[in-house]
PDB file of C-alpha atoms in Angstrom:
ATOM      1  CA  UNK A   1      50.557  64.847 -15.435  1.00  0.00           C
ATOM      2  CA  UNK A   2      53.279  63.969 -17.949  1.00  0.00           C
ATOM      3  CA  UNK A   3      53.277  60.261 -17.512  1.00  0.00           C
ATOM      4  CA  UNK A   4      51.581  57.548 -15.657  1.00  0.00           C
ATOM      5  CA  UNK A   5      51.832  53.908 -14.904  1.00  0.00           C
ATOM      6  CA  UNK A   6      49.989  51.139 -12.906  1.00  0.00           C
ATOM      7  CA  UNK A   7      50.907  47.564 -12.023  1.00  0.00           C
ATOM      8  CA  UNK A   8      48.905  45.038 -10.194  1.00  0.00           C
ATOM      9  CA  UNK A   9      50.388  41.893  -8.963  1.00  0.00           C
ATOM     10  CA  UNK A  10      49.749  38.914  -6.528  1.00  0.00           C
ATOM     11  CA  UNK A  11      50.847  39.525  -2.896  1.00  0.00           C
ATOM     12  CA  UNK A  12      53.750  37.061  -3.083  1.00  0.00           C
ATOM     13  CA  UNK A  13      56.968  37.836  -1.602  1.00  0.00           C
ATOM     14  CA  UNK A  14      59.021  37.530  -4.915  1.00  0.00           C
ATOM     15  CA  UNK A  15      56.961  40.346  -6.305  1.00  0.00           C
ATOM     16  CA  UNK A  16      58.480  42.944  -4.086  1.00  0.00           C
ATOM     17  CA  UNK A  17      61.659  42.867  -6.212  1.00  0.00           C
ATOM     18  CA  UNK A  18      59.476  43.028  -9.296  1.00  0.00           C
ATOM     19  CA  UNK A  19      57.855  46.346  -7.997  1.00  0.00           C
ATOM     20  CA  UNK A  20      61.367  47.725  -7.404  1.00  0.00           C
ATOM     21  CA  UNK A  21      62.507  46.963 -10.901  1.00  0.00           C
ATOM     22  CA  UNK A  22      59.209  48.232 -12.215  1.00  0.00           C
ATOM     23  CA  UNK A  23      59.354  51.568 -10.317  1.00  0.00           C
ATOM     24  CA  UNK A  24      63.054  52.033 -11.372  1.00  0.00           C
ATOM     25  CA  UNK A  25      62.331  51.687 -15.145  1.00  0.00           C
ATOM     26  CA  UNK A  26      59.567  54.160 -14.834  1.00  0.00           C
ATOM     27  CA  UNK A  27      61.592  56.659 -12.741  1.00  0.00           C
ATOM     28  CA  UNK A  28      64.598  56.599 -14.955  1.00  0.00           C
ATOM     29  CA  UNK A  29      62.782  58.691 -17.557  1.00  0.00           C
ATOM     30  CA  UNK A  30      63.229  61.584 -15.020  1.00  0.00           C
ATOM     31  CA  UNK A  31      67.103  61.017 -15.033  1.00  0.00           C
ATOM     32  CA  UNK A  32      67.447  60.842 -11.149  1.00  0.00           C
ATOM     33  CA  UNK A  33      70.573  60.699  -9.238  1.00  0.00           C
ATOM     34  CA  UNK A  34      71.663  57.337  -7.974  1.00  0.00           C
ATOM     35  CA  UNK A  35      70.783  58.314  -4.437  1.00  0.00           C
ATOM     36  CA  UNK A  36      67.340  59.468  -5.526  1.00  0.00           C
ATOM     37  CA  UNK A  37      66.716  56.182  -7.332  1.00  0.00           C
ATOM     38  CA  UNK A  38      67.830  54.194  -4.371  1.00  0.00           C
ATOM     39  CA  UNK A  39      65.584  56.192  -2.018  1.00  0.00           C
ATOM     40  CA  UNK A  40      62.389  55.641  -4.247  1.00  0.00           C
ATOM     41  CA  UNK A  41      63.203  51.885  -4.641  1.00  0.00           C
ATOM     42  CA  UNK A  42      63.642  51.465  -0.868  1.00  0.00           C
ATOM     43  CA  UNK A  43      60.460  53.367  -0.138  1.00  0.00           C
ATOM     44  CA  UNK A  44      58.464  51.261  -2.659  1.00  0.00           C
ATOM     45  CA  UNK A  45      59.981  48.155  -1.212  1.00  0.00           C
ATOM     46  CA  UNK A  46      58.904  49.098   2.122  1.00  0.00           C
ATOM     47  CA  UNK A  47      55.388  49.755   1.136  1.00  0.00           C
ATOM     48  CA  UNK A  48      54.865  46.678  -0.943  1.00  0.00           C
ATOM     49  CA  UNK A  49      56.499  44.606   1.856  1.00  0.00           C
ATOM     50  CA  UNK A  50      54.122  45.970   4.176  1.00  0.00           C
ATOM     51  CA  UNK A  51      51.047  45.147   2.014  1.00  0.00           C
ATOM     52  CA  UNK A  52      52.305  41.467   1.541  1.00  0.00           C
ATOM     53  CA  UNK A  53      53.473  40.846   5.190  1.00  0.00           C
ATOM     54  CA  UNK A  54      50.811  42.937   7.283  1.00  0.00           C
ATOM     55  CA  UNK A  55      48.085  43.645   4.808  1.00  0.00           C
ATOM     56  CA  UNK A  56      47.584  40.047   3.747  1.00  0.00           C
ATOM     57  CA  UNK A  57      49.414  38.317   6.448  1.00  0.00           C
ATOM     58  CA  UNK A  58      51.401  36.334   3.992  1.00  0.00           C
ATOM     59  CA  UNK A  59      48.429  35.191   1.981  1.00  0.00           C
ATOM     60  CA  UNK A  60      49.598  34.923  -1.640  1.00  0.00           C
ATOM     61  CA  UNK A  61      46.188  35.476  -3.295  1.00  0.00           C
ATOM     62  CA  UNK A  62      45.707  39.217  -2.496  1.00  0.00           C
ATOM     63  CA  UNK A  63      46.351  42.046  -5.079  1.00  0.00           C
ATOM     64  CA  UNK A  64      49.071  44.848  -4.441  1.00  0.00           C
ATOM     65  CA  UNK A  65      48.666  47.741  -6.901  1.00  0.00           C
ATOM     66  CA  UNK A  66      51.439  50.257  -7.623  1.00  0.00           C
ATOM     67  CA  UNK A  67      50.564  53.525  -9.291  1.00  0.00           C
ATOM     68  CA  UNK A  68      53.096  56.234 -10.384  1.00  0.00           C
ATOM     69  CA  UNK A  69      52.972  59.364 -12.160  1.00  0.00           C
ATOM     70  CA  UNK A  70      55.089  62.522 -12.660  1.00  0.00           C
ATOM     71  CA  UNK A  71      54.358  66.099 -13.704  1.00  0.00           C
ATOM     72  CA  UNK A  72      56.452  68.823 -15.276  1.00  0.00           C
ATOM     73  CA  UNK A  73      57.791  70.022 -12.113  1.00  0.00           C
ATOM     74  CA  UNK A  74      59.515  66.570 -11.696  1.00  0.00           C
ATOM     75  CA  UNK A  75      57.270  65.644  -8.762  1.00  0.00           C
ATOM     76  CA  UNK A  76      56.995  61.721  -8.715  1.00  0.00           C
ATOM     77  CA  UNK A  77      53.724  60.410  -6.858  1.00  0.00           C
ATOM     78  CA  UNK A  78      53.714  56.723  -6.073  1.00  0.00           C
ATOM     79  CA  UNK A  79      50.754  54.866  -4.626  1.00  0.00           C
ATOM     80  CA  UNK A  80      50.775  51.457  -3.218  1.00  0.00           C
ATOM     81  CA  UNK A  81      47.351  49.925  -2.464  1.00  0.00           C
ATOM     82  CA  UNK A  82      46.076  46.622  -1.043  1.00  0.00           C
ATOM     83  CA  UNK A  83      42.571  45.273  -0.046  1.00  0.00           C
ATOM     84  CA  UNK A  84      43.921  43.422   2.973  1.00  0.00           C
ATOM     85  CA  UNK A  85      43.030  43.634   6.621  1.00  0.00           C
ATOM     86  CA  UNK A  86      43.578  47.382   6.937  1.00  0.00           C
ATOM     87  CA  UNK A  87      45.244  49.263   9.929  1.00  0.00           C
ATOM     88  CA  UNK A  88      43.089  50.169  12.882  1.00  0.00           C
ATOM     89  CA  UNK A  89      45.215  53.125  14.059  1.00  0.00           C
ATOM     90  CA  UNK A  90      47.287  54.575  11.389  1.00  0.00           C
ATOM     91  CA  UNK A  91      49.121  57.052  13.705  1.00  0.00           C
ATOM     92  CA  UNK A  92      50.287  54.265  15.994  1.00  0.00           C
ATOM     93  CA  UNK A  93      51.264  52.136  13.095  1.00  0.00           C
ATOM     94  CA  UNK A  94      53.680  54.916  11.844  1.00  0.00           C
ATOM     95  CA  UNK A  95      55.460  55.175  15.212  1.00  0.00           C
ATOM     96  CA  UNK A  96      59.069  53.726  15.152  1.00  0.00           C
ATOM     97  CA  UNK A  97      59.529  50.082  16.065  1.00  0.00           C
ATOM     98  CA  UNK A  98      55.635  49.362  15.933  1.00  0.00           C
ATOM     99  CA  UNK A  99      54.711  46.275  14.280  1.00  0.00           C
ATOM    100  CA  UNK A 100      51.866  43.808  13.981  1.00  0.00           C
ATOM    101  CA  UNK A 101      54.322  40.928  13.670  1.00  0.00           C
ATOM    102  CA  UNK A 102      55.502  38.703  16.521  1.00  0.00           C
ATOM    103  CA  UNK A 103      58.679  40.891  16.946  1.00  0.00           C
ATOM    104  CA  UNK A 104      61.114  38.137  16.003  1.00  0.00           C
ATOM    105  CA  UNK A 105      61.946  39.268  12.421  1.00  0.00           C
ATOM    106  CA  UNK A 106      60.612  42.923  11.843  1.00  0.00           C
ATOM    107  CA  UNK A 107      61.556  45.997  13.442  1.00  0.00           C
ATOM    108  CA  UNK A 108      58.246  47.805  12.398  1.00  0.00           C
ATOM    109  CA  UNK A 109      60.213  50.791  10.853  1.00  0.00           C
ATOM    110  CA  UNK A 110      58.707  50.462   7.355  1.00  0.00           C
ATOM    111  CA  UNK A 111      56.774  53.842   7.421  1.00  0.00           C
ATOM    112  CA  UNK A 112      59.710  55.633   9.258  1.00  0.00           C
ATOM    113  CA  UNK A 113      61.929  54.474   6.217  1.00  0.00           C
ATOM    114  CA  UNK A 114      59.446  55.712   3.789  1.00  0.00           C
ATOM    115  CA  UNK A 115      59.169  59.126   5.454  1.00  0.00           C
ATOM    116  CA  UNK A 116      63.027  59.218   5.536  1.00  0.00           C
ATOM    117  CA  UNK A 117      63.523  58.533   1.791  1.00  0.00           C
ATOM    118  CA  UNK A 118      60.457  60.476   0.375  1.00  0.00           C
ATOM    119  CA  UNK A 119      59.258  64.135   0.601  1.00  0.00           C
ATOM    120  CA  UNK A 120      55.815  63.353   1.694  1.00  0.00           C
ATOM    121  CA  UNK A 121      54.175  60.221   2.893  1.00  0.00           C
ATOM    122  CA  UNK A 122      50.341  59.818   3.594  1.00  0.00           C
ATOM    123  CA  UNK A 123      48.590  56.660   4.710  1.00  0.00           C
ATOM    124  CA  UNK A 124      44.793  55.893   4.374  1.00  0.00           C
ATOM    125  CA  UNK A 125      43.467  52.650   5.630  1.00  0.00           C
ATOM    126  CA  UNK A 126      40.129  51.033   6.860  1.00  0.00           C
ATOM    127  CA  UNK A 127      39.858  47.828   8.671  1.00  0.00           C
ATOM    128  CA  UNK A 128      38.745  45.120   6.457  1.00  0.00           C
ATOM    129  CA  UNK A 129      39.156  47.071   3.410  1.00  0.00           C
ATOM    130  CA  UNK A 130      42.841  47.788   2.899  1.00  0.00           C
ATOM    131  CA  UNK A 131      45.475  50.476   2.794  1.00  0.00           C
ATOM    132  CA  UNK A 132      46.990  52.901   0.434  1.00  0.00           C
ATOM    133  CA  UNK A 133      50.286  54.652   0.978  1.00  0.00           C
ATOM    134  CA  UNK A 134      50.823  57.822  -0.995  1.00  0.00           C
ATOM    135  CA  UNK A 135      54.435  59.023  -1.481  1.00  0.00           C
ATOM    136  CA  UNK A 136      55.888  62.018  -3.225  1.00  0.00           C
ATOM    137  CA  UNK A 137      59.332  62.813  -4.101  1.00  0.00           C
ATOM    138  CA  UNK A 138      60.885  65.886  -6.160  1.00  0.00           C
ATOM    139  CA  UNK A 139      63.477  64.501  -8.612  1.00  0.00           C
ATOM    140  CA  UNK A 140      66.426  66.834  -9.064  1.00  0.00           C
ATOM    141  CA  UNK A 141      68.041  64.698 -11.369  1.00  0.00           C
ATOM    142  CA  UNK A 142      71.536  64.584 -12.869  1.00  0.00           C
ATOM    143  CA  UNK A 143      71.024  67.804 -15.032  1.00  0.00           C
ATOM    144  CA  UNK A 144      70.331  69.785 -11.772  1.00  0.00           C
ATOM    145  CA  UNK A 145      73.180  68.419 -10.116  1.00  0.00           C
ATOM    146  CA  UNK A 146      75.547  69.056 -12.819  1.00  0.00           C
ATOM    147  CA  UNK A 147      74.306  72.729 -13.020  1.00  0.00           C
ATOM    148  CA  UNK A 148      75.070  73.109  -9.345  1.00  0.00           C
ATOM    149  CA  UNK A 149      78.531  71.767  -9.905  1.00  0.00           C
ATOM    150  CA  UNK A 150      79.081  74.290 -12.660  1.00  0.00           C
ATOM    151  CA  UNK A 151      77.797  77.094 -10.570  1.00  0.00           C
ATOM    152  CA  UNK A 152      80.032  76.082  -7.612  1.00  0.00           C
ATOM    153  CA  UNK A 153      83.130  75.926  -9.837  1.00  0.00           C
ATOM    154  CA  UNK A 154      82.440  79.366 -11.369  1.00  0.00           C
ATOM    155  CA  UNK A 155      80.980  80.861  -8.265  1.00  0.00           C
TER     156      UNK A 155
END
C-alpha cells in the first residue's frame, strides 16, 4: 500500500457530495483520466447514497465510513461501510431494478452502476449490523494514455 485515507461522516444526504469531492482529491494523486475519475466518483456516490437511503432509511445520525488506498500497481481500493439495517439477501439486492424503497423515486440500480464503473465490487452485509461495499479499479492514468497515443502514432 502506497497511500491510504479514511473519512467518517453522518448519514446526511448533503454528505454524499462531500464523499465525492474527498475521493476525487485522494484519487487525483494517481493522475487518472477524466473518465476514470468520473467512474470512481459515480460509484462512490452510489455506495454512499445506498448507505444513507437504505442502510439508515434516511436517519441522519448514522455513520458512513469511506476508506481508500492504492498500491504501486495503481490499484485503487475503496470501501464504504455503514452500521445500518443491513441487507438480508445481497444477491437479490444486486439484481437490476431491485429496491427497498417504495419505487417512486429510485430505480434500484445502485449496485449495477458500481459494477459498471469499477473493476470489482463485493458486498458484505449482516441484518442489524450494516453493510460494506468494497470496490477496486485499476487506474491507467494520463501517462499510460499518452504512451498509447505515442505508440499508435509511430506504430
